[in-house]
Amino acid sequence: MAEWYEQSFGEDYLLVYKHRDFQGAYQEVQKMISWLKLPQGSSVLDLCCGMGRHSLALADAGYKVTGVDLSGVLLREAHASDPEGRVSWHQGDMREVPLEESFDAVMNLFTSFGYFEEDTEQLKVLKEIYRLLKPGGRFIIDYLNPAYVAAHLVPHSSREDEGNQIEEHRVIEDGFVKKQIAIRSIGLADEEPARVYHERVKLYPYEKFRALLEEAGLSVEQVHGSYNEDKYIENASPRMIFVGVRA
C-alpha cells in the first residue's frame, strides 16, 4: 500500500492548495536570504520544492538553484513555471536524494518534514541535508510549531472551489497532526464517491527537533517564529524556522 505522501501530492493537491502564491514566496525568500547571508551565485538546494515557488524566487535573486521533489505532478508544474530552465529540477525521495554535488545552502520549507512514522526515517532526511551541504554550508528548515498547532487546530472546515466541495478534518493523535481531505464534485455527490487523501506530520517539540539536528551534525544558530523575523516563542509562534550551519 502506498504511503500517504505518495498519493496526496497529485492533481487534487493543486486544487486544495492553489492559494499558495508566488508573491508570498518572493517575500519569504528575501527573509531567508538575509538570514543565510549568502552571496549571489551561491548554490542552493530546495529540498521538497513542490511547485517551485521558492526555487524560482531564489533564481530571480541571483542564486544557482536545484529543486528536488518526490511528486511528478508538482515537478510538472515547476517545469511549466520555468520555461527558461533557470532551475535544475530532479525527482527523488528526501531520505535518499539522487544528487552527488554539494551546496552552499539547503532549504526544507513549509513543514516538508516529519512525514514518516519513525524517528530514524526523519533522521535520514537530516543526514542527507548534512551530506548535501559543503563544509560550513548553511541550512533553513521551516517546520510547524507543535504547541501552536495544538492551540489553534481547526477540527473541520468546508469550502467550494472550481465545482468541488472540499472537506477537511484535522486531529492530533499518537504524536501526529493528521488531516483527511475529501473532495466531491458538486452535483455528483450522490453518484461519485469522494476522492479522499490523508496527510500526517509527526509533532516534534523544540528540544526534540534540536536534538535530531545535532545528531545529524547540524548546528542551529537562529530560530525564528515566523517570516516576520520574530524570535521563536513556544506558546505563541506559528512556526519553528531553524537556521544554522553544517557543523
mmCIF file of N, CA and C in Angstrom, residues 104-169:
data_model
loop_
_atom_site.group_PDB
_atom_site.id
_atom_site.type_symbol
_atom_site.label_atom_id
_atom_site.label_comp_id
_atom_site.label_asym_id
_atom_site.label_seq_id
_atom_site.Cartn_x
_atom_site.Cartn_y
_atom_site.Cartn_z
ATOM 1 N N ASP A 104 25.970 25.250 -1.182
ATOM 2 C CA ASP A 104 26.262 26.272 -0.178
ATOM 3 C C ASP A 104 25.144 26.371 0.847
ATOM 4 N N ALA A 105 23.926 26.019 0.434
ATOM 5 C CA ALA A 105 22.783 26.060 1.351
ATOM 6 C C ALA A 105 21.748 25.031 0.929
ATOM 7 N N VAL A 106 21.022 24.498 1.921
ATOM 8 C CA VAL A 106 19.890 23.607 1.683
ATOM 9 C C VAL A 106 18.696 24.169 2.445
ATOM 10 N N MET A 107 17.545 24.213 1.757
ATOM 11 C CA MET A 107 16.305 24.673 2.377
ATOM 12 C C MET A 107 15.268 23.557 2.346
ATOM 13 N N ASN A 108 14.543 23.431 3.441
ATOM 14 C CA ASN A 108 13.423 22.487 3.529
ATOM 15 C C ASN A 108 12.273 23.280 4.152
ATOM 16 N N LEU A 109 11.266 23.613 3.329
ATOM 17 C CA LEU A 109 10.317 24.664 3.698
ATOM 18 C C LEU A 109 8.894 24.146 3.896
ATOM 19 N N PHE A 110 8.127 24.896 4.658
ATOM 20 C CA PHE A 110 6.690 24.690 4.856
ATOM 21 C C PHE A 110 6.338 23.268 5.294
ATOM 22 N N THR A 111 7.032 22.841 6.364
ATOM 23 C CA THR A 111 6.738 21.567 7.007
ATOM 24 C C THR A 111 6.794 20.409 6.019
ATOM 25 N N SER A 112 7.855 20.394 5.224
ATOM 26 C CA SER A 112 8.139 19.233 4.379
ATOM 27 C C SER A 112 9.018 18.270 5.170
ATOM 28 N N PHE A 113 8.649 18.037 6.411
ATOM 29 C CA PHE A 113 9.429 17.227 7.339
ATOM 30 C C PHE A 113 8.454 16.577 8.319
ATOM 31 N N GLY A 114 8.852 15.420 8.846
ATOM 32 C CA GLY A 114 8.008 14.725 9.803
ATOM 33 C C GLY A 114 6.985 13.817 9.162
ATOM 34 N N TYR A 115 7.222 13.441 7.908
ATOM 35 C CA TYR A 115 6.245 12.646 7.152
ATOM 36 C C TYR A 115 6.227 11.171 7.548
ATOM 37 N N PHE A 116 7.239 10.713 8.260
ATOM 38 C CA PHE A 116 7.431 9.276 8.454
ATOM 39 C C PHE A 116 7.078 8.857 9.874
ATOM 40 N N GLU A 117 6.846 7.567 10.039
ATOM 41 C CA GLU A 117 6.441 7.033 11.343
ATOM 42 C C GLU A 117 7.589 7.092 12.358
ATOM 43 N N GLU A 118 8.789 6.734 11.909
ATOM 44 C CA GLU A 118 9.893 6.512 12.841
ATOM 45 C C GLU A 118 10.884 7.673 12.844
ATOM 46 N N ASP A 119 11.434 7.953 14.022
ATOM 47 C CA ASP A 119 12.467 8.991 14.134
ATOM 48 C C ASP A 119 13.670 8.678 13.250
ATOM 49 N N THR A 120 13.971 7.389 13.104
ATOM 50 C CA THR A 120 15.130 7.013 12.294
ATOM 51 C C THR A 120 14.967 7.461 10.842
ATOM 52 N N GLU A 121 13.724 7.479 10.356
ATOM 53 C CA GLU A 121 13.477 7.921 8.980
ATOM 54 C C GLU A 121 13.610 9.434 8.868
ATOM 55 N N GLN A 122 13.126 10.165 9.872
ATOM 56 C CA GLN A 122 13.309 11.622 9.844
ATOM 57 C C GLN A 122 14.807 11.964 9.911
ATOM 58 N N LEU A 123 15.532 11.185 10.703
ATOM 59 C CA LEU A 123 16.965 11.439 10.850
ATOM 60 C C LEU A 123 17.698 11.229 9.522
ATOM 61 N N LYS A 124 17.228 10.296 8.709
ATOM 62 C CA LYS A 124 17.830 10.103 7.379
ATOM 63 C C LYS A 124 17.754 11.382 6.558
ATOM 64 N N VAL A 125 16.628 12.095 6.671
ATOM 65 C CA VAL A 125 16.468 13.359 5.938
ATOM 66 C C VAL A 125 17.510 14.373 6.399
ATOM 67 N N LEU A 126 17.661 14.502 7.707
ATOM 68 C CA LEU A 126 18.614 15.479 8.240
ATOM 69 C C LEU A 126 20.054 15.102 7.881
ATOM 70 N N LYS A 127 20.349 13.804 7.865
ATOM 71 C CA LYS A 127 21.697 13.372 7.478
ATOM 72 C C LYS A 127 21.946 13.605 5.986
ATOM 73 N N GLU A 128 20.886 13.522 5.172
ATOM 74 C CA GLU A 128 21.022 13.878 3.761
ATOM 75 C C GLU A 128 21.303 15.368 3.604
ATOM 76 N N ILE A 129 20.634 16.193 4.387
ATOM 77 C CA ILE A 129 20.923 17.630 4.351
ATOM 78 C C ILE A 129 22.385 17.865 4.703
ATOM 79 N N TYR A 130 22.873 17.179 5.736
ATOM 80 C CA TYR A 130 24.296 17.286 6.105
ATOM 81 C C TYR A 130 25.185 16.872 4.932
ATOM 82 N N ARG A 131 24.875 15.729 4.332
ATOM 83 C CA ARG A 131 25.694 15.217 3.220
ATOM 84 C C ARG A 131 25.716 16.186 2.044
ATOM 85 N N LEU A 132 24.592 16.817 1.780
ATOM 86 C CA LEU A 132 24.467 17.683 0.610
ATOM 87 C C LEU A 132 25.033 19.076 0.824
ATOM 88 N N LEU A 133 25.378 19.403 2.052
ATOM 89 C CA LEU A 133 25.972 20.707 2.341
ATOM 90 C C LEU A 133 27.488 20.652 2.238
ATOM 91 N N LYS A 134 28.069 21.702 1.683
ATOM 92 C CA LYS A 134 29.515 21.866 1.765
ATOM 93 C C LYS A 134 29.908 22.094 3.222
ATOM 94 N N PRO A 135 31.133 21.779 3.607
ATOM 95 C CA PRO A 135 31.572 22.131 4.964
ATOM 96 C C PRO A 135 31.349 23.628 5.214
ATOM 97 N N GLY A 136 30.677 23.936 6.302
ATOM 98 C CA GLY A 136 30.326 25.330 6.579
ATOM 99 C C GLY A 136 29.086 25.808 5.853
ATOM 100 N N GLY A 137 28.469 24.910 5.069
ATOM 101 C CA GLY A 137 27.239 25.272 4.361
ATOM 102 C C GLY A 137 26.091 25.510 5.330
ATOM 103 N N ARG A 138 25.104 26.272 4.877
ATOM 104 C CA ARG A 138 24.034 26.721 5.763
ATOM 105 C C ARG A 138 22.691 26.104 5.372
ATOM 106 N N PHE A 139 21.797 26.026 6.349
ATOM 107 C CA PHE A 139 20.502 25.406 6.106
ATOM 108 C C PHE A 139 19.382 26.224 6.732
ATOM 109 N N ILE A 140 18.182 26.041 6.163
ATOM 110 C CA ILE A 140 16.936 26.514 6.764
ATOM 111 C C ILE A 140 15.953 25.352 6.744
ATOM 112 N N ILE A 141 15.390 25.045 7.891
ATOM 113 C CA ILE A 141 14.303 24.072 7.982
ATOM 114 C C ILE A 141 13.108 24.780 8.611
ATOM 115 N N ASP A 142 12.055 24.902 7.842
ATOM 116 C CA ASP A 142 10.846 25.621 8.246
ATOM 117 C C ASP A 142 9.774 24.593 8.601
ATOM 118 N N TYR A 143 9.479 24.508 9.884
ATOM 119 C CA TYR A 143 8.614 23.446 10.417
ATOM 120 C C TYR A 143 7.516 24.087 11.266
ATOM 121 N N LEU A 144 6.415 23.382 11.429
ATOM 122 C CA LEU A 144 5.342 23.894 12.282
ATOM 123 C C LEU A 144 5.776 23.941 13.754
ATOM 124 N N ASN A 145 5.065 24.710 14.544
ATOM 125 C CA ASN A 145 5.277 24.745 15.989
ATOM 126 C C ASN A 145 4.192 23.891 16.646
ATOM 127 N N PRO A 146 4.523 22.727 17.211
ATOM 128 C CA PRO A 146 3.506 21.821 17.737
ATOM 129 C C PRO A 146 2.573 22.461 18.763
ATOM 130 N N ALA A 147 3.119 23.306 19.646
ATOM 131 C CA ALA A 147 2.271 23.933 20.664
ATOM 132 C C ALA A 147 1.238 24.853 20.027
ATOM 133 N N TYR A 148 1.636 25.568 19.002
ATOM 134 C CA TYR A 148 0.720 26.471 18.296
ATOM 135 C C TYR A 148 -0.342 25.672 17.546
ATOM 136 N N VAL A 149 0.077 24.586 16.914
ATOM 137 C CA VAL A 149 -0.869 23.738 16.192
ATOM 138 C C VAL A 149 -1.936 23.196 17.142
ATOM 139 N N ALA A 150 -1.506 22.728 18.309
ATOM 140 C CA ALA A 150 -2.447 22.171 19.272
ATOM 141 C C ALA A 150 -3.444 23.226 19.750
ATOM 142 N N ALA A 151 -2.973 24.455 19.935
ATOM 143 C CA ALA A 151 -3.835 25.521 20.454
ATOM 144 C C ALA A 151 -4.781 26.083 19.405
ATOM 145 N N HIS A 152 -4.422 25.968 18.116
ATOM 146 C CA HIS A 152 -5.195 26.620 17.055
ATOM 147 C C HIS A 152 -5.800 25.637 16.047
ATOM 148 N N LEU A 153 -5.789 24.363 16.370
ATOM 149 C CA LEU A 153 -6.298 23.371 15.423
ATOM 150 C C LEU A 153 -7.778 23.613 15.118
ATOM 151 N N VAL A 154 -8.103 23.629 13.847
ATOM 152 C CA VAL A 154 -9.497 23.723 13.394
ATOM 153 C C VAL A 154 -9.938 22.303 13.026
ATOM 154 N N PRO A 155 -10.816 21.684 13.821
ATOM 155 C CA PRO A 155 -11.146 20.277 13.580
ATOM 156 C C PRO A 155 -11.791 20.013 12.219
ATOM 157 N N HIS A 156 -12.584 20.983 11.728
ATOM 158 C CA HIS A 156 -13.288 20.752 10.466
ATOM 159 C C HIS A 156 -13.459 22.061 9.715
ATOM 160 N N SER A 157 -13.279 21.999 8.407
ATOM 161 C CA SER A 157 -13.576 23.144 7.550
ATOM 162 C C SER A 157 -14.112 22.625 6.223
ATOM 163 N N SER A 158 -14.894 23.470 5.554
ATOM 164 C CA SER A 158 -15.515 23.084 4.297
ATOM 165 C C SER A 158 -15.571 24.296 3.376
ATOM 166 N N ARG A 159 -15.351 24.071 2.084
ATOM 167 C CA ARG A 159 -15.424 25.166 1.118
ATOM 168 C C ARG A 159 -15.722 24.594 -0.263
ATOM 169 N N GLU A 160 -16.116 25.489 -1.141
ATOM 170 C CA GLU A 160 -16.354 25.128 -2.531
ATOM 171 C C GLU A 160 -15.311 25.804 -3.409
ATOM 172 N N ASP A 161 -14.828 25.068 -4.419
ATOM 173 C CA ASP A 161 -13.821 25.627 -5.315
ATOM 174 C C ASP A 161 -13.867 24.878 -6.639
ATOM 175 N N GLU A 162 -14.000 25.614 -7.724
ATOM 176 C CA GLU A 162 -13.979 25.048 -9.079
ATOM 177 C C GLU A 162 -14.939 23.872 -9.232
ATOM 178 N N GLY A 163 -16.152 24.034 -8.685
ATOM 179 C CA GLY A 163 -17.155 22.990 -8.822
ATOM 180 C C GLY A 163 -16.950 21.797 -7.913
ATOM 181 N N ASN A 164 -16.112 21.959 -6.906
ATOM 182 C CA ASN A 164 -15.843 20.877 -5.966
ATOM 183 C C ASN A 164 -16.153 21.310 -4.539
ATOM 184 N N GLN A 165 -16.646 20.376 -3.751
ATOM 185 C CA GLN A 165 -16.794 20.569 -2.312
ATOM 186 C C GLN A 165 -15.579 19.942 -1.634
ATOM 187 N N ILE A 166 -14.854 20.752 -0.854
ATOM 188 C CA ILE A 166 -13.630 20.291 -0.196
ATOM 189 C C ILE A 166 -13.863 20.285 1.311
ATOM 190 N N GLU A 167 -13.810 19.108 1.908
ATOM 191 C CA GLU A 167 -13.995 18.947 3.353
ATOM 192 C C GLU A 167 -12.652 18.529 3.961
ATOM 193 N N GLU A 168 -12.262 19.221 5.034
ATOM 194 C CA GLU A 168 -11.001 18.894 5.699
ATOM 195 C C GLU A 168 -11.260 18.634 7.180
ATOM 196 N N HIS A 169 -10.810 17.498 7.653
ATOM 197 C CA HIS A 169 -10.918 17.128 9.065
ATOM 198 C C HIS A 169 -9.498 17.002 9.633
#
